[in-house]
PDB file of C-alpha atoms in Angstrom:
ATOM      1  CA  UNK O   1       0.000   0.000   0.000  1.00 42.00           C
ATOM      2  CA  UNK O   2       2.659   2.506  -0.971  1.00 48.00           C
ATOM      3  CA  UNK O   3       0.260   5.046  -2.476  1.00 51.00           C
ATOM      4  CA  UNK O   4      -1.712   6.153   0.584  1.00 56.00           C
ATOM      5  CA  UNK O   5       0.376   8.393   2.813  1.00 59.00           C
ATOM      6  CA  UNK O   6      -2.695  10.094   4.299  1.00 61.00           C
ATOM      7  CA  UNK O   7      -6.101   8.600   5.050  1.00 61.00           C
ATOM      8  CA  UNK O   8      -8.745   9.857   2.583  1.00 75.00           C
ATOM      9  CA  UNK O   9     -11.205  10.676   5.346  1.00 83.00           C
ATOM     10  CA  UNK O  10     -14.272  12.496   4.016  1.00 88.00           C
ATOM     11  CA  UNK O  11     -16.731  12.316   6.924  1.00 93.00           C
ATOM     12  CA  UNK O  12     -16.677  11.579  10.657  1.00 95.00           C
ATOM     13  CA  UNK O  13     -19.521  11.301  13.150  1.00 96.00           C
ATOM     14  CA  UNK O  14     -19.669  10.615  16.877  1.00 97.00           C
ATOM     15  CA  UNK O  15     -23.014   9.820  18.504  1.00 97.00           C
ATOM     16  CA  UNK O  16     -24.097   9.395  22.101  1.00 96.00           C
ATOM     17  CA  UNK O  17     -27.458   7.730  22.805  1.00 96.00           C
ATOM     18  CA  UNK O  18     -29.393   8.253  26.035  1.00 95.00           C
ATOM     19  CA  UNK O  19     -32.908   7.552  27.348  1.00 94.00           C
ATOM     20  CA  UNK O  20     -35.430   9.881  25.680  1.00 92.00           C
ATOM     21  CA  UNK O  21     -35.820  13.389  27.074  1.00 91.00           C
ATOM     22  CA  UNK O  22     -39.568  14.139  26.995  1.00 87.00           C
ATOM     23  CA  UNK O  23     -40.504  17.281  25.063  1.00 88.00           C
ATOM     24  CA  UNK O  24     -36.941  18.207  24.081  1.00 89.00           C
ATOM     25  CA  UNK O  25     -38.398  20.956  21.890  1.00 90.00           C
ATOM     26  CA  UNK O  26     -39.139  22.868  25.108  1.00 92.00           C
ATOM     27  CA  UNK O  27     -35.360  23.281  25.498  1.00 93.00           C
ATOM     28  CA  UNK O  28     -34.945  24.830  22.037  1.00 93.00           C
ATOM     29  CA  UNK O  29     -34.227  28.378  23.252  1.00 94.00           C
ATOM     30  CA  UNK O  30     -31.736  27.145  25.851  1.00 95.00           C
ATOM     31  CA  UNK O  31     -30.029  24.986  23.202  1.00 95.00           C
ATOM     32  CA  UNK O  32     -29.830  27.942  20.815  1.00 95.00           C
ATOM     33  CA  UNK O  33     -28.204  30.010  23.548  1.00 94.00           C
ATOM     34  CA  UNK O  34     -25.705  27.285  24.411  1.00 95.00           C
ATOM     35  CA  UNK O  35     -24.544  26.494  20.863  1.00 96.00           C
ATOM     36  CA  UNK O  36     -24.928  29.824  19.040  1.00 94.00           C
ATOM     37  CA  UNK O  37     -21.381  31.118  19.641  1.00 94.00           C
ATOM     38  CA  UNK O  38     -19.572  28.153  18.016  1.00 95.00           C
ATOM     39  CA  UNK O  39     -22.394  26.660  15.921  1.00 97.00           C
ATOM     40  CA  UNK O  40     -24.624  29.586  14.822  1.00 97.00           C
ATOM     41  CA  UNK O  41     -26.292  27.947  11.791  1.00 96.00           C
ATOM     42  CA  UNK O  42     -29.541  26.424  13.107  1.00 96.00           C
ATOM     43  CA  UNK O  43     -31.859  23.959  11.356  1.00 96.00           C
ATOM     44  CA  UNK O  44     -34.850  21.956  12.519  1.00 95.00           C
ATOM     45  CA  UNK O  45     -35.023  18.605  10.788  1.00 93.00           C
ATOM     46  CA  UNK O  46     -37.968  16.195  10.669  1.00 91.00           C
ATOM     47  CA  UNK O  47     -37.311  12.601   9.656  1.00 87.00           C
ATOM     48  CA  UNK O  48     -39.887   9.902   9.074  1.00 89.00           C
ATOM     49  CA  UNK O  49     -38.650   6.456   9.956  1.00 80.00           C
ATOM     50  CA  UNK O  50     -39.932   2.923  10.263  1.00 86.00           C
ATOM     51  CA  UNK O  51     -38.893   0.566  13.032  1.00 81.00           C
ATOM     52  CA  UNK O  52     -39.355  -3.199  12.829  1.00 84.00           C
ATOM     53  CA  UNK O  53     -39.071  -5.618  15.746  1.00 82.00           C
ATOM     54  CA  UNK O  54     -39.030  -9.223  14.594  1.00 83.00           C
ATOM     55  CA  UNK O  55     -38.597 -12.298  16.746  1.00 82.00           C
ATOM     56  CA  UNK O  56     -37.891 -15.738  15.347  1.00 81.00           C
ATOM     57  CA  UNK O  57     -38.709 -19.159  16.654  1.00 81.00           C
ATOM     58  CA  UNK O  58     -41.908 -20.971  17.594  1.00 83.00           C
ATOM     59  CA  UNK O  59     -43.526 -17.802  18.960  1.00 82.00           C
ATOM     60  CA  UNK O  60     -42.422 -15.585  16.062  1.00 80.00           C
ATOM     61  CA  UNK O  61     -43.877 -12.092  16.143  1.00 83.00           C
ATOM     62  CA  UNK O  62     -43.341  -8.901  14.268  1.00 85.00           C
ATOM     63  CA  UNK O  63     -44.149  -5.331  15.109  1.00 86.00           C
ATOM     64  CA  UNK O  64     -43.735  -2.467  12.666  1.00 88.00           C
ATOM     65  CA  UNK O  65     -44.351   1.151  13.507  1.00 86.00           C
ATOM     66  CA  UNK O  66     -43.478   4.492  11.998  1.00 89.00           C
ATOM     67  CA  UNK O  67     -43.071   7.927  13.467  1.00 85.00           C
ATOM     68  CA  UNK O  68     -41.559  11.321  12.915  1.00 88.00           C
ATOM     69  CA  UNK O  69     -38.311  12.227  14.649  1.00 86.00           C
ATOM     70  CA  UNK O  70     -37.504  15.882  15.228  1.00 90.00           C
ATOM     71  CA  UNK O  71     -33.873  16.893  15.343  1.00 94.00           C
ATOM     72  CA  UNK O  72     -31.978  20.130  15.809  1.00 96.00           C
ATOM     73  CA  UNK O  73     -28.731  20.827  13.990  1.00 97.00           C
ATOM     74  CA  UNK O  74     -26.308  23.562  15.037  1.00 97.00           C
ATOM     75  CA  UNK O  75     -23.592  24.085  12.415  1.00 97.00           C
ATOM     76  CA  UNK O  76     -20.398  26.098  12.220  1.00 97.00           C
ATOM     77  CA  UNK O  77     -20.475  29.194   9.963  1.00 97.00           C
ATOM     78  CA  UNK O  78     -18.888  27.220   7.087  1.00 96.00           C
ATOM     79  CA  UNK O  79     -21.121  24.177   7.829  1.00 96.00           C
ATOM     80  CA  UNK O  80     -18.162  21.792   8.039  1.00 96.00           C
ATOM     81  CA  UNK O  81     -18.869  20.947  11.700  1.00 97.00           C
ATOM     82  CA  UNK O  82     -22.284  20.453  13.313  1.00 97.00           C
ATOM     83  CA  UNK O  83     -23.936  19.242  16.488  1.00 97.00           C
ATOM     84  CA  UNK O  84     -27.100  17.167  16.056  1.00 97.00           C
ATOM     85  CA  UNK O  85     -29.621  16.718  18.872  1.00 96.00           C
ATOM     86  CA  UNK O  86     -32.796  14.706  19.217  1.00 94.00           C
ATOM     87  CA  UNK O  87     -34.818  13.423  22.151  1.00 93.00           C
ATOM     88  CA  UNK O  88     -32.380  10.533  22.564  1.00 94.00           C
ATOM     89  CA  UNK O  89     -29.170  11.427  20.691  1.00 95.00           C
ATOM     90  CA  UNK O  90     -26.306  13.886  20.821  1.00 97.00           C
ATOM     91  CA  UNK O  91     -23.966  13.853  17.833  1.00 97.00           C
ATOM     92  CA  UNK O  92     -21.096  15.736  16.285  1.00 98.00           C
ATOM     93  CA  UNK O  93     -20.258  15.344  12.602  1.00 97.00           C
ATOM     94  CA  UNK O  94     -17.730  16.895  10.261  1.00 96.00           C
ATOM     95  CA  UNK O  95     -16.250  16.905   6.802  1.00 94.00           C
ATOM     96  CA  UNK O  96     -13.088  18.644   8.129  1.00 93.00           C
ATOM     97  CA  UNK O  97     -11.625  16.031  10.481  1.00 92.00           C
ATOM     98  CA  UNK O  98      -8.147  16.994  11.710  1.00 88.00           C
ATOM     99  CA  UNK O  99      -7.230  14.190  14.102  1.00 89.00           C
ATOM    100  CA  UNK O 100      -8.642  12.093  16.923  1.00 90.00           C
ATOM    101  CA  UNK O 101      -7.648  14.495  19.705  1.00 94.00           C
ATOM    102  CA  UNK O 102      -9.279  17.473  17.967  1.00 95.00           C
ATOM    103  CA  UNK O 103     -12.488  15.530  17.286  1.00 96.00           C
ATOM    104  CA  UNK O 104     -12.744  14.197  20.847  1.00 96.00           C
ATOM    105  CA  UNK O 105     -12.103  17.678  22.263  1.00 97.00           C
ATOM    106  CA  UNK O 106     -14.883  19.197  20.119  1.00 97.00           C
ATOM    107  CA  UNK O 107     -17.202  16.310  21.019  1.00 97.00           C
ATOM    108  CA  UNK O 108     -16.469  16.856  24.730  1.00 96.00           C
ATOM    109  CA  UNK O 109     -17.040  20.632  24.469  1.00 97.00           C
ATOM    110  CA  UNK O 110     -20.345  20.155  22.635  1.00 96.00           C
ATOM    111  CA  UNK O 111     -21.484  17.564  25.143  1.00 95.00           C
ATOM    112  CA  UNK O 112     -20.591  19.894  28.035  1.00 95.00           C
ATOM    113  CA  UNK O 113     -22.674  22.669  26.421  1.00 95.00           C
ATOM    114  CA  UNK O 114     -25.567  20.233  26.056  1.00 95.00           C
ATOM    115  CA  UNK O 115     -25.306  18.926  29.618  1.00 93.00           C
ATOM    116  CA  UNK O 116     -25.119  22.513  30.902  1.00 93.00           C
ATOM    117  CA  UNK O 117     -28.746  23.124  29.935  1.00 93.00           C
ATOM    118  CA  UNK O 118     -30.748  23.558  33.180  1.00 90.00           C
ATOM    119  CA  UNK O 119     -33.382  20.888  33.959  1.00 89.00           C
ATOM    120  CA  UNK O 120     -32.266  18.606  31.104  1.00 87.00           C
ATOM    121  CA  UNK O 121     -32.053  15.668  33.535  1.00 82.00           C
ATOM    122  CA  UNK O 122     -29.764  13.418  31.534  1.00 85.00           C
ATOM    123  CA  UNK O 123     -28.634  10.814  34.056  1.00 85.00           C
ATOM    124  CA  UNK O 124     -26.910   8.088  32.002  1.00 90.00           C
ATOM    125  CA  UNK O 125     -25.963   7.064  28.492  1.00 92.00           C
ATOM    126  CA  UNK O 126     -26.908   3.894  26.634  1.00 95.00           C
ATOM    127  CA  UNK O 127     -24.299   3.864  23.881  1.00 95.00           C
ATOM    128  CA  UNK O 128     -21.568   5.844  22.203  1.00 95.00           C
ATOM    129  CA  UNK O 129     -20.078   5.301  18.788  1.00 95.00           C
ATOM    130  CA  UNK O 130     -17.807   6.863  16.202  1.00 93.00           C
ATOM    131  CA  UNK O 131     -17.805   6.287  12.451  1.00 93.00           C
ATOM    132  CA  UNK O 132     -15.141   7.289   9.946  1.00 90.00           C
ATOM    133  CA  UNK O 133     -15.869   7.283   6.202  1.00 88.00           C
ATOM    134  CA  UNK O 134     -12.985   7.062   3.734  1.00 83.00           C
ATOM    135  CA  UNK O 135     -13.136   7.703  -0.004  1.00 83.00           C
ATOM    136  CA  UNK O 136     -10.332   5.976  -1.871  1.00 81.00           C
ATOM    137  CA  UNK O 137      -9.810   7.057  -5.500  1.00 80.00           C
ATOM    138  CA  UNK O 138      -6.815   5.456  -7.223  1.00 81.00           C
ATOM    139  CA  UNK O 139      -4.908   7.582  -9.694  1.00 82.00           C
ATOM    140  CA  UNK O 140      -5.354   6.714 -13.376  1.00 86.00           C
ATOM    141  CA  UNK O 141      -3.733   3.394 -14.188  1.00 86.00           C
ATOM    142  CA  UNK O 142      -3.181   2.372 -10.575  1.00 85.00           C
ATOM    143  CA  UNK O 143      -5.021  -0.650  -9.128  1.00 83.00           C
ATOM    144  CA  UNK O 144      -7.090  -0.333  -5.969  1.00 80.00           C
ATOM    145  CA  UNK O 145      -4.821  -2.981  -4.429  1.00 81.00           C
ATOM    146  CA  UNK O 146      -2.041  -0.375  -4.286  1.00 82.00           C
ATOM    147  CA  UNK O 147      -4.187   1.529  -1.782  1.00 79.00           C
ATOM    148  CA  UNK O 148      -5.940  -1.112   0.330  1.00 80.00           C
ATOM    149  CA  UNK O 149      -5.147  -4.450   1.933  1.00 80.00           C
ATOM    150  CA  UNK O 150      -6.426  -7.359  -0.154  1.00 79.00           C
ATOM    151  CA  UNK O 151      -8.781  -8.492   2.614  1.00 79.00           C
ATOM    152  CA  UNK O 152     -10.924  -5.350   2.175  1.00 77.00           C
ATOM    153  CA  UNK O 153     -11.079  -5.507  -1.623  1.00 78.00           C
ATOM    154  CA  UNK O 154     -14.216  -6.849  -3.301  1.00 73.00           C
ATOM    155  CA  UNK O 155     -13.873 -10.244  -4.998  1.00 72.00           C
ATOM    156  CA  UNK O 156     -12.926 -10.175  -8.675  1.00 69.00           C
ATOM    157  CA  UNK O 157     -15.674 -11.190 -11.144  1.00 67.00           C
ATOM    158  CA  UNK O 158     -15.465 -14.867 -12.034  1.00 62.00           C
ATOM    159  CA  UNK O 159     -13.343 -15.688  -9.014  1.00 55.00           C
ATOM    160  CA  UNK O 160     -14.854 -17.977  -6.408  1.00 62.00           C
ATOM    161  CA  UNK O 161     -14.710 -16.304  -3.032  1.00 56.00           C
ATOM    162  CA  UNK O 162     -15.502 -17.871   0.307  1.00 63.00           C
ATOM    163  CA  UNK O 163     -15.736 -16.232   3.678  1.00 59.00           C
ATOM    164  CA  UNK O 164     -14.597 -18.236   6.640  1.00 65.00           C
ATOM    165  CA  UNK O 165     -15.286 -17.526  10.292  1.00 61.00           C
ATOM    166  CA  UNK O 166     -12.434 -18.484  12.558  1.00 64.00           C
ATOM    167  CA  UNK O 167     -12.888 -18.442  16.303  1.00 61.00           C
ATOM    168  CA  UNK O 168     -10.090 -18.238  18.751  1.00 52.00           C
TER     169      UNK O 168
END
């Protein structure tokens, strides 16, 4: 992999999930006040989503429901960094990732602003996760294998490919 000196990172997101905060929209003005200095670009976002719960086995059941999720986004002036909030999520995403320390510091600062909202009553978290998205574009005439390990490359057409799970 001699051709990739720097990771081609195009997008990064960190998300913290917590038990739902009832009526988070009531905190809108406090949230605007907390984030406005660093993230002054404000948007309200409504997403429709479907959730399916399916169990298998002799007592198989399925439950499907849909609902609208309201989110607030507070973005930097150039919209390369933004905080996303919903009733059960705090997130930070960017297209201008510098390094891990910078991202974690910004995540921590945003979370402190969020937790500083009076009467928010966030007592614990359920999950935290980070995702990094790379975009690898080989130069003309160069194979993708010069950029990535063979184990992440897709199988070649016409070549039998088997996946094996090894425990240990």
